[in-house]
Coordinates of C-alpha atoms in Angstrom, one line a residue:
X1 CA 175.0 -145.5 -89.2
X2 CA 173.6 -144.5 -92.6
X3 CA 170.1 -143.0 -92.2
X4 CA 169.8 -141.8 -95.8
X5 CA 166.1 -142.3 -96.6
X6 CA 166.8 -142.1 -100.3
X7 CA 169.3 -144.9 -100.2
X8 CA 166.9 -147.0 -98.1
X9 CA 164.0 -146.4 -100.4
X10 CA 165.9 -147.0 -103.6
X11 CA 167.4 -150.2 -102.3
X12 CA 164.0 -151.5 -101.1
X13 CA 162.5 -150.8 -104.6
X14 CA 165.3 -152.6 -106.3
X15 CA 165.0 -155.6 -104.1
X16 CA 161.2 -155.7 -104.5
X17 CA 161.5 -155.6 -108.2
X18 CA 163.7 -158.6 -108.4
X19 CA 161.5 -161.0 -106.3
X20 CA 158.9 -162.8 -108.3
X21 CA 155.5 -163.7 -106.8
X22 CA 156.3 -167.4 -107.3
X23 CA 159.6 -167.1 -105.4
X24 CA 157.7 -165.4 -102.6
X25 CA 155.1 -168.2 -102.5
X26 CA 152.3 -166.0 -103.9
X27 CA 149.8 -167.3 -106.6
X28 CA 150.4 -166.1 -110.1
X29 CA 147.9 -163.9 -111.9
X30 CA 147.3 -163.6 -115.6
X31 CA 148.0 -160.4 -117.4
X32 CA 150.5 -159.3 -114.7
X33 CA 152.8 -156.5 -115.9
X34 CA 155.0 -156.2 -112.8
X35 CA 157.8 -158.8 -112.8
X36 CA 158.6 -158.3 -109.1
X37 CA 156.4 -157.8 -106.1
X38 CA 153.8 -155.1 -105.9
X39 CA 153.9 -152.8 -102.8
X40 CA 150.7 -154.5 -101.6
X41 CA 152.3 -157.9 -101.8
X42 CA 155.4 -156.8 -100.0
X43 CA 153.3 -155.3 -97.3
X44 CA 151.3 -158.5 -97.0
X45 CA 154.4 -160.7 -96.7
X46 CA 156.1 -158.4 -94.2
X47 CA 153.0 -157.8 -92.1
X48 CA 153.0 -154.0 -92.4
X49 CA 150.7 -151.5 -94.1
X50 CA 150.9 -150.6 -97.7
X51 CA 151.2 -146.9 -96.7
X52 CA 154.2 -147.6 -94.6
X53 CA 155.9 -149.4 -97.6
X54 CA 155.2 -146.3 -99.7
X55 CA 156.7 -143.9 -97.1
X56 CA 159.8 -146.1 -96.8
X57 CA 160.4 -146.2 -100.5
X58 CA 159.8 -142.5 -100.9
X59 CA 162.1 -141.6 -98.1
X60 CA 159.4 -140.1 -95.9
X61 CA 160.1 -142.7 -93.2
X62 CA 163.7 -143.4 -92.5
X63 CA 163.9 -145.2 -89.2
X64 CA 161.9 -148.5 -89.3
X65 CA 162.2 -150.7 -86.3
X66 CA 164.4 -153.8 -86.1
X67 CA 161.3 -155.9 -86.2
X68 CA 160.1 -154.2 -89.4
X69 CA 163.5 -154.5 -91.1
X70 CA 163.7 -158.2 -90.2
X71 CA 160.3 -158.8 -91.7
X72 CA 161.2 -157.0 -94.9
X73 CA 164.4 -159.0 -95.1
X74 CA 162.5 -162.2 -94.9
X75 CA 159.8 -161.1 -97.4
X76 CA 162.5 -159.9 -99.9
X77 CA 164.4 -163.2 -99.4
X78 CA 167.7 -161.3 -98.7
X79 CA 171.0 -162.9 -98.2
X80 CA 172.8 -162.5 -94.8
X81 CA 175.0 -159.7 -96.3
X82 CA 172.0 -157.9 -97.8
X83 CA 170.0 -158.2 -94.6
X84 CA 172.9 -156.6 -92.7
X85 CA 173.1 -153.9 -95.3
X86 CA 169.4 -153.2 -94.9
X87 CA 169.8 -152.8 -91.2
X88 CA 172.6 -150.3 -91.6
X89 CA 170.6 -148.3 -94.1
X90 CA 167.8 -148.1 -91.5
X91 CA 170.3 -146.8 -88.9
X92 CA 170.4 -150.1 -87.1
X93 CA 173.3 -152.4 -86.2
X94 CA 173.2 -155.8 -88.0
X95 CA 171.5 -158.5 -86.0
X96 CA 173.9 -160.6 -84.0
X97 CA 174.6 -164.2 -85.0
X98 CA 173.6 -166.2 -82.0
X99 CA 175.9 -169.2 -82.4
X100 CA 178.9 -170.3 -84.3
X101 CA 178.6 -172.3 -87.5
X102 CA 180.5 -175.6 -88.2
X103 CA 178.8 -175.9 -91.6
X104 CA 180.9 -176.1 -94.8
X105 CA 179.1 -174.9 -97.9
X106 CA 179.3 -177.4 -100.8
X107 CA 181.2 -175.0 -103.0
X108 CA 183.9 -174.5 -100.3
X109 CA 184.1 -178.3 -99.8
X110 CA 184.7 -178.8 -103.5
X111 CA 187.4 -176.2 -103.5
X112 CA 189.1 -177.8 -100.5
X113 CA 188.9 -181.3 -102.1
X114 CA 191.1 -179.9 -105.0
X115 CA 193.9 -179.1 -102.5
X116 CA 194.8 -182.8 -102.0
X117 CA 198.5 -182.2 -102.5
X118 CA 198.9 -180.0 -99.4
X119 CA 197.8 -180.0 -95.7
X120 CA 194.5 -178.1 -95.2
X121 CA 192.1 -177.8 -92.3
X122 CA 189.1 -175.6 -91.5
X123 CA 188.4 -174.1 -88.1
X124 CA 185.3 -172.4 -86.8
X125 CA 185.3 -168.8 -85.5
X126 CA 186.4 -170.1 -82.0
X127 CA 189.3 -172.2 -83.5
X128 CA 187.5 -175.5 -83.2
X129 CA 188.7 -177.9 -86.0
X130 CA 185.7 -178.8 -88.2
X131 CA 187.4 -180.3 -91.3
X132 CA 190.8 -181.6 -92.4
X133 CA 192.2 -183.5 -95.4
X134 CA 194.4 -186.5 -95.7
X135 CA 197.5 -184.3 -96.0
X136 CA 196.7 -182.6 -92.7
X137 CA 196.4 -186.0 -91.0
X138 CA 199.6 -187.3 -92.6
X139 CA 201.6 -184.3 -91.5
X140 CA 200.2 -183.8 -87.9
X141 CA 198.3 -187.0 -87.1
X142 CA 194.7 -187.9 -87.4
X143 CA 192.6 -185.9 -84.9
X144 CA 189.4 -187.9 -85.4
X145 CA 189.8 -189.8 -82.1
X146 CA 189.8 -186.5 -80.2
X147 CA 186.3 -185.3 -79.0
X148 CA 185.3 -182.3 -81.2
X149 CA 185.3 -179.7 -78.3
X150 CA 188.9 -180.5 -77.6
X151 CA 190.0 -180.1 -81.2
X152 CA 190.7 -176.5 -80.6
X153 CA 193.8 -174.5 -81.6
X154 CA 193.2 -171.9 -79.0
X155 CA 193.2 -174.6 -76.3
X156 CA 196.4 -176.1 -77.8
X157 CA 198.0 -172.6 -77.7
X158 CA 196.9 -171.9 -74.1
X159 CA 196.9 -175.3 -72.3
X160 CA 194.9 -175.7 -69.1
X161 CA 196.1 -177.7 -66.1
X162 CA 199.1 -179.1 -68.0
X163 CA 197.1 -180.7 -70.8
X164 CA 199.0 -181.5 -73.9
X165 CA 198.2 -180.5 -77.5
X166 CA 195.4 -182.5 -79.2
X167 CA 195.6 -181.2 -82.8
X168 CA 199.1 -182.7 -83.4
X169 CA 200.3 -186.1 -82.3
X170 CA 204.0 -185.1 -82.3
X171 CA 205.9 -181.9 -81.5
X172 CA 205.1 -178.9 -83.6
X173 CA 206.9 -175.7 -82.8
X174 CA 206.3 -172.1 -84.0
X175 CA 209.2 -169.8 -84.8
X176 CA 207.1 -166.8 -83.5
X177 CA 205.1 -168.3 -80.6
X178 CA 204.6 -165.0 -78.9
X179 CA 203.1 -163.5 -82.0
X180 CA 200.9 -166.5 -82.6
X181 CA 199.6 -166.2 -79.0
X182 CA 198.7 -162.5 -79.4
X183 CA 197.1 -163.1 -82.8
X184 CA 194.9 -166.0 -81.5
X185 CA 193.6 -163.9 -78.6
X186 CA 193.0 -160.8 -80.7
X187 CA 191.2 -163.0 -83.2
X188 CA 188.9 -164.5 -80.5
X189 CA 188.1 -161.0 -79.3
X190 CA 187.1 -160.1 -82.9
X191 CA 184.9 -163.1 -82.9
X192 CA 183.0 -161.9 -79.8
X193 CA 182.0 -158.8 -81.7
X194 CA 180.7 -161.0 -84.6
X195 CA 179.0 -163.6 -82.4
X196 CA 178.1 -161.8 -79.1
X197 CA 175.4 -164.3 -78.4
X198 CA 177.5 -167.5 -78.8
X199 CA 177.5 -169.5 -75.6
X200 CA 180.2 -171.8 -77.1
X201 CA 182.5 -168.9 -77.7
X202 CA 181.9 -167.3 -74.3
X203 CA 182.4 -170.6 -72.5
X204 CA 185.8 -171.1 -74.3
X205 CA 187.0 -167.6 -73.4
X206 CA 185.9 -168.0 -69.8
X207 CA 187.7 -171.4 -69.6
X208 CA 190.9 -170.0 -71.0
X209 CA 190.9 -166.8 -69.0
X210 CA 190.5 -168.7 -65.7
X211 CA 192.8 -171.6 -66.6
X212 CA 195.7 -170.0 -68.4
X213 CA 197.5 -166.9 -67.0
X214 CA 199.1 -166.0 -70.4
X215 CA 195.7 -166.0 -72.1
X216 CA 194.2 -163.8 -69.3
X217 CA 197.1 -161.4 -69.6
X218 CA 196.7 -161.0 -73.4
X219 CA 192.9 -160.9 -73.1
X220 CA 193.1 -158.0 -70.7
X221 CA 195.1 -156.0 -73.2
X222 CA 192.0 -155.7 -75.4
X223 CA 193.6 -156.1 -78.8
X224 CA 191.4 -156.9 -81.8
X225 CA 192.8 -158.6 -84.9
X226 CA 193.3 -161.8 -86.8
X227 CA 195.8 -164.7 -87.1
X228 CA 197.2 -164.6 -90.6
X229 CA 200.4 -166.5 -90.9
X230 CA 203.1 -168.5 -89.1
X231 CA 206.2 -170.6 -89.8
X232 CA 206.3 -174.0 -88.0
X233 CA 208.6 -176.9 -87.6
X234 CA 206.9 -180.3 -87.6
X235 CA 208.9 -183.1 -85.9
X236 CA 207.4 -186.0 -87.9
X237 CA 208.2 -189.4 -86.4
X238 CA 208.5 -191.2 -89.8
X239 CA 210.3 -188.7 -92.0
X240 CA 212.0 -186.2 -89.7
X241 CA 211.9 -182.5 -89.4
X242 CA 209.6 -180.6 -91.8
X243 CA 209.6 -176.8 -92.1
X244 CA 206.2 -175.5 -93.2
X245 CA 204.6 -172.1 -93.9
X246 CA 201.2 -171.6 -92.3
X247 CA 198.7 -169.3 -94.0
X248 CA 195.2 -168.5 -92.6
X249 CA 192.4 -167.4 -94.9
X250 CA 189.2 -166.0 -93.3
X251 CA 186.1 -167.3 -95.2
X252 CA 182.8 -165.4 -95.2
X253 CA 180.5 -164.1 -92.5
X254 CA 180.8 -167.3 -90.5
X255 CA 184.4 -166.4 -89.9
X256 CA 185.6 -169.9 -90.9
X257 CA 189.5 -170.1 -91.0
X258 CA 191.0 -172.1 -93.8
X259 CA 194.5 -173.1 -92.6
X260 CA 197.0 -174.2 -95.3
X261 CA 200.4 -175.7 -94.5
X262 CA 202.9 -175.7 -97.4
X263 CA 206.5 -176.4 -97.9
X264 CA 209.0 -174.4 -100.1
X265 CA 209.2 -176.0 -103.5
X266 CA 212.2 -178.1 -104.5
X267 CA 213.5 -178.4 -101.0
X268 CA 214.1 -181.3 -98.6
X269 CA 211.1 -180.2 -96.7
X270 CA 208.9 -180.7 -99.7
X271 CA 210.4 -184.2 -100.2
X272 CA 209.7 -185.1 -96.6
X273 CA 206.2 -183.9 -96.8
X274 CA 205.6 -186.1 -99.9
X275 CA 207.0 -189.0 -98.0
X276 CA 204.7 -188.2 -95.1
X277 CA 201.7 -188.3 -97.5
X278 CA 202.8 -191.7 -98.8
X279 CA 203.3 -193.1 -95.2
X280 CA 199.9 -192.0 -94.1
X281 CA 199.2 -191.0 -90.5
X282 CA 201.7 -192.8 -88.2
X283 CA 200.8 -194.0 -84.7
X284 CA 201.9 -191.6 -82.0
X285 CA 204.9 -192.6 -79.9
X286 CA 203.0 -192.2 -76.7
X287 CA 199.3 -192.5 -75.8
X288 CA 197.3 -189.4 -76.0
X289 CA 196.1 -187.8 -72.8
X290 CA 192.4 -188.6 -72.2
X291 CA 190.0 -185.6 -71.8
X292 CA 189.1 -184.7 -68.3

């Protein structure tokens, strides 16, 4: 951990200077020369003494408590990344994120909407499906009828009690299934470090570890990593076999996973995918298994 008091003090002064009193909810005063917050105002907002703010900024105090750092972060209106950075400068670990987020920021949603000519889905940090586009539903089947907790790629990868896949309505095979299994488990372990207080994540891991021997074996190995890519064969009932490349992009501190399925250009696979888009989402050949 970085406990350089100079860096801590310089950073606090820079962040104090950029916050206007109005943005902090303080009344404006005529004849004010300071654009940002005064030390007295920061101390008031954070609930600490002015003398302590001075000592922090001058580097004479370098180890504020987690409570003081959290109060300063709120008073200075820091982003999550800035808050974590402030904790590290104070020699503290960043605060844990208690629960996973299924939220899609508006900017990300607008970006995803521009990928209408391909199959795209977004998964939360525990591999729960939280968004998909029309191309995804046309290629793999519409998952909207499946309860949200069961729309989970980790559960599909490591089935429990013989349950079938729920994210695809027809067979989808990976050309590197063993590698995908290892990658998903190592990715979930990485998520536990990011979200140590998430009950949803811990419940999922407990379920898979007790219900699937392969998951339990890989989990015991302790690997940490991320699932980045795969090559899959989609056995589409309307247009036939489609070979797709699967790329996984990790988005932001929330550890959202943007999964993009594409076909090689100017191939029969691309033509079949276009036909699948035109045909919409076919009805599965057999009824889906009901959740237990």
